[in-house]
XYZ file of C-alpha atoms in Angstrom:
724
model
C 76.389 -31.665 46.073
C 77.484 -34.297 48.565
C 75.156 -32.824 51.173
C 72.213 -33.962 49.102
C 73.298 -37.585 48.866
C 71.832 -38.702 52.184
C 68.591 -36.720 51.986
C 67.754 -36.708 48.323
C 65.807 -39.950 48.121
C 63.312 -38.653 50.663
C 62.271 -36.147 47.989
C 61.506 -38.812 45.393
C 57.833 -39.485 44.661
C 56.855 -42.866 46.040
C 54.011 -45.219 45.424
C 52.701 -47.594 48.054
C 54.533 -50.844 47.337
C 51.422 -52.776 48.256
C 49.298 -50.961 45.654
C 49.148 -52.953 42.439
C 49.879 -51.022 39.253
C 46.716 -52.408 37.720
C 44.777 -50.095 40.030
C 45.700 -47.264 37.620
C 43.395 -47.018 34.645
C 45.662 -47.618 31.634
C 43.019 -49.083 29.356
C 43.559 -46.361 26.798
C 47.276 -46.775 26.778
C 48.415 -50.311 25.966
C 45.942 -52.768 24.482
C 46.906 -55.965 26.317
C 45.014 -58.152 23.893
C 47.055 -56.860 20.963
C 50.256 -57.356 22.953
C 49.335 -60.977 23.702
C 48.524 -61.542 20.028
C 51.977 -60.275 19.039
C 53.590 -62.540 21.648
C 51.697 -65.525 20.207
C 52.717 -64.603 16.655
C 56.337 -64.211 17.697
C 56.251 -67.521 19.561
C 54.774 -69.207 16.503
C 57.457 -67.754 14.252
C 60.219 -68.931 16.583
C 58.713 -72.415 16.851
C 58.391 -72.531 13.062
C 62.096 -71.777 12.695
C 63.162 -74.369 15.268
C 60.873 -77.030 13.768
C 62.145 -76.212 10.273
C 65.734 -76.311 11.461
C 65.233 -79.629 13.289
C 63.614 -81.132 10.196
C 66.546 -79.918 8.104
C 68.965 -81.413 10.630
C 67.170 -84.766 10.541
C 67.028 -84.738 6.743
C 70.684 -83.764 6.677
C 71.603 -86.635 8.989
C 69.564 -89.061 6.883
C 71.149 -87.756 3.703
C 74.628 -88.063 5.216
C 73.848 -91.621 6.310
C 72.533 -92.437 2.824
C 75.578 -90.880 1.154
C 77.922 -92.674 3.546
C 76.206 -96.029 2.955
C 76.033 -95.490 -0.823
C 79.617 -94.301 -1.087
C 80.925 -97.084 1.110
C 78.991 -99.658 -0.918
C 80.413 -98.282 -4.168
C 83.946 -98.312 -2.748
C 83.469 -101.861 -1.441
C 82.125 -103.033 -4.786
C 84.917 -101.240 -6.649
C 87.535 -103.004 -4.544
C 86.661 -106.243 -6.353
C 86.984 -104.691 -9.814
C 90.736 -104.256 -9.816
C 92.168 -101.313 -11.747
C 88.837 -100.566 -13.466
C 87.250 -99.848 -10.097
C 89.429 -96.786 -9.420
C 86.922 -94.357 -10.893
C 84.114 -96.045 -8.988
C 86.070 -95.718 -5.745
C 86.627 -92.049 -6.483
C 82.903 -91.602 -7.101
C 82.112 -93.309 -3.792
C 84.535 -91.058 -1.939
C 82.977 -87.951 -3.530
C 79.485 -89.083 -2.498
C 80.632 -89.606 1.093
C 82.314 -86.199 1.066
C 79.162 -84.608 -0.330
C 77.070 -86.104 2.475
C 79.483 -84.886 5.121
C 79.720 -81.375 3.662
C 75.974 -80.829 3.475
C 75.678 -81.900 7.124
C 78.504 -79.575 8.087
C 76.714 -76.760 6.257
C 73.577 -77.266 8.375
C 75.144 -78.245 11.709
C 78.379 -76.301 11.966
C 76.812 -72.839 12.124
C 74.598 -73.838 15.053
C 77.696 -73.849 17.280
C 79.598 -71.030 15.581
C 80.270 -68.129 17.937
C 80.402 -64.590 16.584
C 82.139 -62.517 19.241
C 80.892 -59.020 19.944
C 82.257 -56.489 22.379
C 81.327 -53.065 23.678
C 84.655 -51.402 24.517
C 83.347 -48.538 26.651
C 80.862 -50.391 28.881
C 81.916 -49.921 32.526
C 80.528 -51.839 35.515
C 79.654 -49.828 38.625
C 78.998 -51.304 42.053
C 76.893 -50.345 45.041
C 80.054 -49.520 46.974
C 81.106 -47.017 44.291
C 77.648 -45.464 43.782
C 75.578 -45.994 46.968
C 72.952 -43.295 46.274
C 72.350 -44.513 42.747
C 71.886 -48.094 43.928
C 69.607 -47.003 46.751
C 67.541 -45.195 44.107
C 67.484 -48.369 41.955
C 66.526 -50.587 44.932
C 63.506 -48.398 45.707
C 62.494 -48.216 42.057
C 62.518 -51.985 41.522
C 60.180 -52.309 44.500
C 57.801 -49.808 42.925
C 57.903 -51.518 39.551
C 57.738 -54.995 41.130
C 60.644 -56.192 38.989
C 63.851 -58.068 39.857
C 67.004 -56.174 40.697
C 69.492 -55.977 37.785
C 72.406 -58.356 38.121
C 74.865 -55.711 36.936
C 74.720 -51.980 36.256
C 76.858 -50.589 33.446
C 77.717 -47.024 32.452
C 78.205 -45.943 28.831
C 78.790 -42.492 27.293
C 75.603 -42.304 25.189
C 72.240 -40.613 25.624
C 70.608 -43.966 26.215
C 69.355 -46.496 28.739
C 68.746 -50.171 27.965
C 68.268 -53.522 29.636
C 69.606 -56.798 28.321
C 69.782 -60.460 29.270
C 73.112 -62.219 29.328
C 73.057 -64.335 26.126
C 73.664 -67.738 27.720
C 72.225 -70.940 26.339
C 70.133 -71.632 29.450
C 68.510 -68.230 29.011
C 66.533 -69.626 26.108
C 64.550 -71.833 28.447
C 64.864 -70.309 31.934
C 65.446 -66.984 33.672
C 68.909 -65.524 33.231
C 70.850 -62.472 34.372
C 69.174 -59.136 33.704
C 71.473 -56.138 33.363
C 70.947 -52.376 33.218
C 72.919 -49.939 31.054
C 72.839 -46.213 31.908
C 74.145 -43.639 29.446
C 75.812 -40.665 31.096
C 74.555 -38.494 28.241
C 71.049 -39.390 29.430
C 71.957 -38.432 33.007
C 73.247 -35.137 31.654
C 69.853 -34.383 30.081
C 67.267 -35.089 32.773
C 66.138 -34.212 36.248
C 65.565 -36.911 38.861
C 61.887 -37.532 38.114
C 62.627 -37.862 34.366
C 65.587 -40.142 35.061
C 63.260 -42.222 37.210
C 60.817 -42.384 34.286
C 63.551 -43.698 31.979
C 64.730 -46.364 34.422
C 61.157 -47.373 35.249
C 60.571 -47.921 31.537
C 63.619 -50.184 31.377
C 62.561 -52.082 34.495
C 59.184 -52.518 32.830
C 61.023 -54.678 30.292
C 62.359 -56.823 33.145
C 58.812 -57.828 34.039
C 58.000 -58.931 30.468
C 58.176 -62.672 29.858
C 58.410 -61.776 26.188
C 62.001 -60.636 26.867
C 62.934 -64.317 26.638
C 61.664 -64.268 23.056
C 64.255 -61.579 22.357
C 66.983 -64.073 23.274
C 65.477 -66.603 20.878
C 65.400 -64.002 18.095
C 69.029 -63.120 18.876
C 70.033 -66.804 18.672
C 68.089 -67.376 15.450
C 69.563 -64.289 13.805
C 73.038 -65.441 14.815
C 72.454 -68.885 13.259
C 71.056 -67.404 10.039
C 73.856 -64.833 9.833
C 76.462 -67.541 10.248
C 74.852 -69.686 7.529
C 74.545 -66.803 5.084
C 77.802 -64.944 5.700
C 80.233 -66.796 7.996
C 80.841 -69.616 5.520
C 84.185 -68.807 3.959
C 85.698 -72.191 4.899
C 82.749 -74.050 3.425
C 82.964 -72.053 0.181
C 86.682 -72.775 -0.084
C 85.970 -76.485 0.357
C 83.430 -76.396 -2.492
C 85.917 -74.605 -4.732
C 88.545 -77.230 -3.892
C 86.088 -80.036 -4.655
C 85.001 -78.512 -7.966
C 88.579 -78.720 -9.238
C 88.927 -82.483 -8.629
C 87.490 -83.732 -11.868
C 84.310 -83.724 -13.872
C 82.229 -85.842 -11.477
C 83.316 -83.799 -8.468
C 82.533 -80.582 -10.352
C 79.034 -81.815 -11.202
C 78.354 -82.891 -7.630
C 79.701 -79.625 -6.212
C 77.438 -77.772 -8.609
C 74.448 -79.761 -7.372
C 75.404 -79.000 -3.817
C 75.694 -75.294 -4.621
C 72.146 -75.387 -5.981
C 70.975 -77.076 -2.799
C 72.821 -74.482 -0.715
C 71.202 -71.704 -2.744
C 67.806 -73.168 -1.911
C 68.699 -73.260 1.778
C 69.906 -69.652 1.582
C 66.568 -68.661 0.069
C 64.713 -70.485 2.844
C 66.751 -68.921 5.654
C 66.563 -65.413 4.187
C 62.779 -65.642 4.097
C 62.687 -67.115 7.608
C 64.874 -64.224 8.769
C 62.515 -61.666 7.208
C 59.425 -63.344 8.673
C 60.810 -63.621 12.202
C 62.250 -60.122 12.297
C 59.105 -58.524 10.907
C 57.161 -60.233 13.692
C 59.825 -59.220 16.201
C 59.611 -55.563 15.170
C 55.864 -55.572 15.774
C 56.328 -57.280 19.146
C 59.114 -54.875 20.070
C 56.799 -51.899 19.521
C 54.211 -53.427 21.826
C 56.901 -54.199 24.406
C 57.842 -50.514 24.358
C 54.222 -49.500 24.906
C 53.943 -52.042 27.710
C 57.092 -50.724 29.403
C 55.756 -47.172 28.986
C 52.639 -48.247 30.858
C 54.739 -49.316 33.832
C 56.778 -46.095 33.848
C 53.903 -43.638 33.384
C 51.851 -45.301 36.101
C 54.674 -44.413 38.519
C 56.001 -41.079 37.238
C 53.038 -39.423 35.517
C 52.166 -38.084 32.095
C 53.922 -34.720 32.250
C 57.205 -36.265 33.384
C 57.013 -38.900 30.639
C 56.581 -36.276 27.902
C 59.334 -33.972 29.175
C 61.753 -36.911 29.637
C 61.251 -38.091 26.070
C 61.571 -34.619 24.551
C 64.660 -33.718 26.533
C 66.312 -37.048 25.745
C 65.609 -36.721 22.016
C 66.968 -33.182 21.771
C 69.894 -34.094 24.007
C 70.821 -37.013 21.777
C 70.889 -34.722 18.724
C 73.224 -32.366 20.617
C 75.421 -35.256 21.770
C 75.853 -36.584 18.226
C 76.729 -33.096 16.992
C 79.255 -32.753 19.793
C 80.848 -36.128 19.034
C 81.438 -35.029 15.446
C 83.124 -31.885 16.696
C 85.355 -33.551 19.318
C 86.264 -36.312 16.852
C 87.466 -33.747 14.310
C 89.377 -31.863 17.006
C 90.979 -35.024 18.376
C 92.644 -35.654 15.007
C 94.132 -32.173 15.420
C 95.272 -33.265 18.928
C 92.825 -30.848 20.564
C 90.937 -32.467 23.445
C 88.069 -31.503 25.745
C 88.692 -32.729 29.262
C 84.989 -32.999 30.180
C 82.758 -33.698 27.182
C 79.624 -33.705 29.344
C 80.188 -30.129 30.443
C 80.355 -29.162 26.775
C 77.243 -31.276 26.144
C 75.290 -29.339 28.798
C 76.359 -26.046 27.260
C 75.351 -27.238 23.807
C 71.908 -28.250 25.115
C 71.436 -24.714 26.453
C 72.642 -23.200 23.179
C 70.243 -25.436 21.239
C 67.388 -24.345 23.534
C 68.272 -20.704 22.925
C 68.158 -21.251 19.151
C 64.652 -22.737 19.501
C 63.469 -20.084 21.977
C 63.003 -22.725 24.684
C 63.268 -21.359 28.240
C 65.429 -23.027 30.892
C 64.350 -24.222 34.327
C 66.283 -23.616 37.554
C 68.579 -26.562 36.747
C 69.385 -25.029 33.326
C 67.459 -27.768 31.506
C 65.257 -26.726 28.547
C 61.465 -26.608 28.739
C 60.066 -27.696 25.373
C 56.458 -26.947 24.497
C 54.686 -28.387 21.445
C 55.783 -25.596 19.082
C 59.406 -25.604 20.194
C 59.700 -29.385 20.019
C 58.000 -29.762 16.614
C 59.945 -27.333 14.437
C 59.293 -29.229 11.206
C 56.117 -29.828 9.251
C 55.050 -33.456 9.671
C 54.231 -35.725 6.780
C 50.542 -36.229 6.029
C 51.212 -39.812 4.854
C 51.612 -42.084 7.856
C 51.848 -45.845 8.031
C 53.128 -48.430 10.453
C 56.654 -49.277 9.383
C 56.964 -53.060 9.557
C 60.680 -52.711 10.325
C 60.262 -50.080 13.066
C 61.175 -51.593 16.435
C 60.088 -48.530 18.436
C 56.936 -46.405 18.337
C 57.206 -42.851 17.066
C 57.404 -39.914 19.430
C 53.874 -38.874 18.431
C 52.445 -42.327 19.170
C 54.023 -42.417 22.601
C 52.895 -38.918 23.509
C 49.322 -39.739 22.480
C 49.312 -42.655 24.921
C 50.901 -40.605 27.685
C 48.218 -37.945 27.280
C 45.443 -40.541 27.107
C 46.650 -42.032 30.409
C 46.513 -38.559 32.039
C 48.288 -39.649 35.230
C 49.501 -36.974 37.679
C 53.000 -37.145 39.073
C 55.394 -35.365 41.436
C 58.297 -33.427 39.923
C 61.805 -33.652 41.369
C 63.659 -30.795 39.616
C 67.205 -31.607 40.814
C 69.622 -32.845 38.157
C 69.994 -36.621 37.854
C 73.727 -36.115 38.474
C 72.939 -35.637 42.173
C 72.415 -39.401 42.341
C 76.055 -40.018 41.363
C 79.095 -39.870 43.614
C 82.081 -37.905 42.243
C 80.129 -36.920 39.130
C 82.914 -34.677 37.761
C 85.477 -37.465 38.001
C 83.059 -39.902 36.387
C 82.413 -37.494 33.506
C 86.124 -37.041 32.832
C 86.769 -40.790 32.951
C 83.985 -41.454 30.456
C 85.268 -38.609 28.273
C 88.633 -40.378 28.108
C 86.882 -43.584 27.036
C 85.110 -41.686 24.247
C 88.464 -40.487 22.951
C 89.911 -43.993 23.147
C 87.109 -45.086 20.855
C 87.066 -42.084 18.485
C 90.805 -41.523 18.145
C 92.827 -44.253 19.882
C 96.117 -43.106 18.345
C 95.681 -39.378 19.049
C 97.330 -37.698 22.020
C 96.254 -34.389 23.588
C 98.543 -31.492 22.725
C 96.003 -28.782 23.548
C 93.139 -28.835 26.048
C 90.092 -26.994 24.760
C 87.532 -25.552 27.133
C 83.805 -26.295 26.674
C 83.317 -22.559 26.042
C 85.590 -22.857 23.012
C 83.524 -25.764 21.681
C 80.262 -23.828 21.914
C 81.878 -20.693 20.539
C 83.038 -22.544 17.446
C 79.628 -24.179 16.925
C 77.983 -20.778 17.334
C 80.446 -19.217 14.876
C 79.666 -21.878 12.266
C 75.930 -21.340 12.740
C 76.274 -17.578 12.409
C 78.570 -18.014 9.421
C 75.853 -19.772 7.415
C 72.735 -18.096 8.874
C 70.693 -15.913 6.523
C 69.504 -12.457 7.667
C 66.606 -12.632 10.123
C 64.569 -10.160 8.065
C 63.706 -12.973 5.617
C 61.930 -15.069 8.282
C 63.621 -18.295 7.030
C 62.000 -17.772 3.621
C 65.122 -18.879 1.700
C 66.414 -21.483 4.165
C 67.277 -25.014 2.998
C 65.972 -24.682 -0.551
C 67.170 -23.552 -3.987
C 66.419 -20.168 -5.527
C 63.789 -20.288 -8.282
C 64.620 -19.702 -11.943
C 63.905 -16.292 -13.462
C 63.202 -15.445 -17.122
C 65.990 -14.276 -19.435
C 66.626 -10.638 -20.196
C 66.202 -7.729 -17.854
C 63.845 -7.997 -14.948
C 60.723 -5.867 -14.965
C 60.753 -3.298 -12.159
C 57.741 -2.780 -9.904
C 54.883 -0.621 -11.042
C 53.809 2.246 -8.790
C 50.919 0.133 -7.509
C 53.229 -2.779 -6.672
C 55.588 -0.441 -4.847
C 52.763 0.501 -2.502
C 51.715 -3.127 -1.954
C 54.983 -4.926 -1.185
C 57.542 -4.478 1.573
C 59.977 -6.798 3.327
C 57.303 -7.586 5.888
C 54.629 -8.459 3.303
C 56.952 -10.455 1.018
C 58.688 -12.546 3.678
C 55.862 -13.402 6.035
C 55.817 -16.455 8.278
C 52.734 -17.636 6.401
C 54.712 -17.675 3.156
C 57.495 -19.631 4.833
C 54.949 -22.113 6.153
C 53.466 -22.561 2.673
C 56.957 -23.344 1.339
C 57.408 -25.958 4.063
C 54.065 -27.493 3.134
C 55.125 -27.580 -0.510
C 58.302 -29.544 0.195
C 56.413 -31.787 2.613
C 53.926 -32.574 -0.180
C 56.779 -33.372 -2.571
C 58.119 -35.884 -0.042
C 54.636 -37.286 0.565
C 54.207 -37.778 -3.184
C 57.435 -39.794 -3.253
C 56.112 -41.928 -0.360
C 52.849 -42.568 -2.218
C 54.834 -43.521 -5.337
C 56.746 -46.046 -3.208
C 53.474 -47.511 -1.886
C 52.090 -47.802 -5.431
C 55.266 -49.442 -6.771
C 55.476 -51.861 -3.838
C 58.778 -50.459 -2.537
C 56.844 -49.744 0.662
C 54.628 -52.731 1.401
C 51.640 -51.770 3.530
C 47.964 -52.694 3.419
C 46.755 -49.421 4.937
C 48.042 -45.904 5.484
C 46.613 -42.642 6.743
C 46.494 -39.378 4.806
C 45.400 -36.241 6.628
C 44.423 -38.446 9.599
C 42.038 -40.551 7.474
C 42.820 -44.234 6.939
C 43.028 -45.559 3.369
C 43.791 -48.873 1.709
C 47.027 -49.083 -0.245
C 44.980 -49.354 -3.478
C 43.786 -45.768 -2.904
C 47.323 -44.332 -3.028
C 47.042 -43.547 -6.759
C 43.894 -41.459 -6.331
C 45.381 -39.510 -3.424
C 48.650 -39.016 -5.311
C 46.830 -37.520 -8.296
C 45.088 -35.014 -6.032
C 48.326 -34.227 -4.197
C 50.208 -33.623 -7.438
C 47.695 -30.935 -8.429
C 48.409 -29.164 -5.138
C 52.169 -29.521 -5.716
C 51.872 -27.939 -9.165
C 49.867 -25.021 -7.748
C 52.359 -24.426 -4.931
C 55.327 -24.743 -7.291
C 53.836 -22.118 -9.602
C 53.116 -19.872 -6.613
C 56.676 -20.254 -5.294
C 58.237 -19.390 -8.656
C 55.987 -16.343 -9.007
C 56.655 -15.202 -5.458
C 60.442 -15.649 -5.783
C 60.291 -13.612 -8.991
C 58.237 -10.988 -7.154
C 60.861 -10.869 -4.389
C 63.834 -10.409 -6.706
C 61.905 -7.760 -8.703
C 61.265 -5.909 -5.452
C 64.999 -5.653 -4.709
C 65.785 -5.013 -8.375
C 63.437 -2.003 -8.314
C 65.235 -0.438 -5.349
C 68.616 -1.144 -6.964
C 67.416 0.468 -10.191
C 66.486 3.615 -8.250
C 70.113 3.860 -7.166
C 71.804 3.061 -10.514
C 71.399 0.817 -13.541
C 74.748 -0.791 -12.764
C 73.561 -1.786 -9.301
C 70.391 -3.382 -10.686
C 72.281 -5.231 -13.424
C 74.889 -6.473 -10.937
C 72.150 -7.723 -8.578
C 70.429 -9.598 -11.385
C 73.712 -11.102 -12.615
C 74.568 -12.273 -9.088
C 71.201 -14.026 -8.827
C 71.775 -15.798 -12.142
C 75.251 -16.798 -10.993
C 73.685 -18.455 -7.938
C 71.292 -20.341 -10.236
C 74.277 -21.624 -12.248
C 76.009 -22.767 -9.055
C 72.823 -24.519 -7.939
C 72.610 -26.463 -11.211
C 76.262 -27.495 -11.004
C 75.897 -28.520 -7.356
C 72.789 -30.578 -8.174
C 74.741 -32.372 -10.898
C 77.649 -33.007 -8.515
C 75.252 -34.361 -5.871
C 73.735 -36.653 -8.500
C 77.168 -37.932 -9.558
C 78.081 -38.554 -5.909
C 74.839 -40.467 -5.412
C 75.447 -42.633 -8.487
C 78.968 -43.441 -7.280
C 77.684 -44.467 -3.839
C 74.937 -46.562 -5.444
C 77.255 -48.550 -7.741
C 80.349 -49.067 -5.571
C 78.750 -51.944 -3.559
C 78.598 -54.016 -6.774
C 82.372 -54.534 -6.458
C 82.350 -55.615 -2.806
C 83.886 -59.078 -2.631
C 83.893 -59.449 -6.435
C 87.414 -59.989 -7.701
C 86.327 -61.135 -11.162
C 84.088 -59.544 -13.752
C 80.395 -60.413 -13.901
C 77.441 -58.891 -15.760
C 76.575 -56.944 -12.620
C 80.076 -55.555 -12.092
C 80.526 -54.769 -15.797
C 77.312 -52.732 -15.831
C 78.390 -50.924 -12.655
C 81.843 -50.324 -14.148
C 80.361 -48.693 -17.251
C 78.316 -46.391 -15.049
C 81.322 -45.553 -12.853
C 83.404 -44.661 -15.906
C 80.697 -42.274 -17.067
C 80.391 -40.739 -13.596
C 84.187 -40.486 -13.239
C 84.418 -38.576 -16.527
C 81.674 -36.216 -15.405
C 83.233 -35.860 -11.961
C 86.602 -34.931 -13.434
C 84.998 -32.256 -15.591
C 83.040 -30.805 -12.660
C 86.121 -30.782 -10.429
C 88.128 -29.119 -13.180
C 85.532 -26.338 -13.468
C 85.390 -25.820 -9.704
C 89.163 -25.874 -9.219
C 89.572 -22.877 -11.505
C 86.738 -20.921 -9.868
C 89.004 -19.507 -7.201
C 86.211 -17.972 -5.123
C 85.139 -21.625 -4.617
C 88.371 -23.627 -4.518
C 90.285 -21.073 -2.416
C 87.998 -22.051 0.465
C 89.238 -25.647 0.257
C 92.031 -26.839 2.494
C 95.397 -27.231 0.707
C 95.252 -31.028 1.090
C 91.875 -31.163 -0.666
C 93.146 -28.930 -3.477
C 96.073 -31.284 -3.998
C 93.854 -34.378 -3.997
C 91.448 -32.828 -6.512
C 94.333 -31.755 -8.773
C 95.804 -35.269 -8.644
C 92.429 -36.857 -9.369
C 91.868 -34.611 -12.398
C 95.238 -35.320 -14.008
C 95.704 -38.985 -13.061
C 93.833 -41.476 -15.250
C 92.737 -44.090 -12.731
C 92.481 -47.667 -14.057
C 88.701 -47.715 -13.536
C 88.537 -45.112 -16.286
C 90.235 -47.629 -18.563
C 89.506 -51.343 -18.914
C 90.690 -52.823 -15.607
C 88.628 -53.820 -12.594
C 88.842 -51.041 -9.974
C 90.824 -51.487 -6.791
C 89.041 -50.812 -3.476
C 91.321 -47.892 -2.620
C 90.591 -46.282 -6.002
C 86.861 -46.499 -5.427
C 87.331 -45.079 -1.943
C 89.274 -42.107 -3.319
C 86.610 -41.459 -5.936
C 83.836 -41.559 -3.358
C 85.659 -39.431 -0.776
C 86.597 -36.694 -3.243
C 83.111 -36.454 -4.717
C 81.454 -36.377 -1.271
C 83.883 -33.885 0.302
C 83.849 -31.505 -2.660
C 80.052 -31.711 -2.866
C 79.796 -30.804 0.807
C 82.249 -27.905 0.444
C 80.513 -26.652 -2.679
C 77.065 -26.627 -1.052
C 78.527 -24.686 1.892
C 80.121 -22.214 -0.523
C 76.796 -21.672 -2.285
C 75.168 -20.983 1.081
C 77.765 -18.273 1.736
C 77.218 -16.806 -1.736
C 73.459 -16.730 -1.110
C 74.011 -15.111 2.282
C 76.123 -12.377 0.692
C 73.449 -11.833 -1.957
C 70.639 -11.607 0.614
C 72.533 -9.054 2.711
C 73.099 -7.069 -0.461
C 69.365 -7.249 -1.173
C 68.703 -5.585 2.200
C 70.672 -2.624 0.887
C 68.114 -2.535 -1.933
C 64.931 -2.433 0.146
C 62.924 0.038 2.214
C 65.611 -0.399 4.888
C 67.970 1.591 2.672
C 65.623 4.599 2.594
C 66.787 7.244 5.081
C 64.173 8.217 7.671
């Protein structure tokens, strides 16, 4: 690998540094006029906040001066009244205090500092990574952007740029820094890595990046006012206990503070909605810079590989986190990550290139059926993958591919990977110590074993995947007629077309829920598209009515086809013996009972999660907490009954770990105070939530295994069981 370090950069595609990027026709890619409009809107929103805040500061100063003058005058006048002026002096002091406190409320949070830290960010220097920095130097010349002040490495599948948040940066240029995720390096070849960095350097050239610092500062001020005000609240509580007059004045001040909270919350929503729109356009603008240098094909492959790689990395982190608590460690997480990427590609039938990186085409990348209801999410800070690909394709810019892995730009890559792996463990499990080193092969083998454990037989073409079995009528099933026996086989019942229709059905159900949200105002949009046609939000009701008719038709078809499928297997079982057919039918009905119980448990878990936040920070009862407490008591009763039923179904509970069995048994027999009349303690709510969520997860996995066993049994009652 080291032999490539000195010659590798000569392979990189270069663009004449004297050729302006505007020479490339990008008119179809990033509408500059719209970008400038968003910058103007964002600038106006920021100016509105600063003007509003300055006006509030001036009013606050005037009010404090008025309160100070009034209070001092009252105290001075009271000093001539002898003993009878004591109450007047107290009133004057309260007025002065009120003026000071309201000024503190407005002014103090402007200078409050909320410290943030990123524990695993590591600085690298040109001396440590000469090839990487040479690569960066050449790229900044191509993008015509300033060199980053510092380059950081992090473990993630990510790359970002940021400005150092210094006060002067609000009004002048400040340090620009680059962050490179080693998970991203692990996923891309050199040309794709160049595309990612060129996109980030495209942000460096945007003057609108300074607006990001303003938004950061404004959000920090608003956050401090709304949430970092414990000392101020304690002062108000202290004041309210100092007599009737003080209580009245503190109440007035609370009303004024509530008004200010309302104002700042709405300012926060306005500014951030504008920022999200601007951020999307900034992403498009940075894409324009990157694609003009690297080309359309490289841009698409980089984005697809990074997205799939990130999904693999998150899955891997869950695995290594669980193993670390068992004191089992992987020395090089990135080696395991590469193996998981290849395993994921194999599962999606994606071929690998010479560098063992997956090649995703449209079908392999888009494995799910996309929603037909699309709208611009006002809170989305990044464009969707589809939007970006459309612009890449519209640009249609050729590029030169450099297939070598991006790791060839890094000196001592193996050592770097192991060092970053150690930092991941310090973050995930700081107290854990390695007692067993696990090889990356073991990681993939366990992931593969889990996948195979829950995978349904391939003969069903994913027909039963990720959905419940349909209900069947009571009594004995009706076997196939002679005509039906000639019509239906495994291949005709479980076709890919049938599976696709099922996917469309569940997509339509989700689309109907989205349209409901648009109609109710939960999703606030003026326009949306349905089947690639734009509609006004007022048309959602008409489209929903039409969609619901299609949902009803598909639901009826699915129930009929599921019944047809089970009758097919029932007929073959009946040809063997009545007992076999009856047992098959009873097993299907048992699965239906498990499904109903699991749905109820999932609903209980959801209700618990929904109502627990009502108790956050509330130490005393209120109408809100009392209503939530009534609901929790009902859900706790239902949860105890469900857990009791599951605990004594040994084919379910025997799959639980002994610790979980003990916790469930304790929960069933111990009457927690929230089931009585007391306010719940945080740890009690946490136990209730954890048990319901863990058992629900285990139960759903158990049902999957029961279904798998049933489906394999059904293969024994099919044409496959007929000897040839």
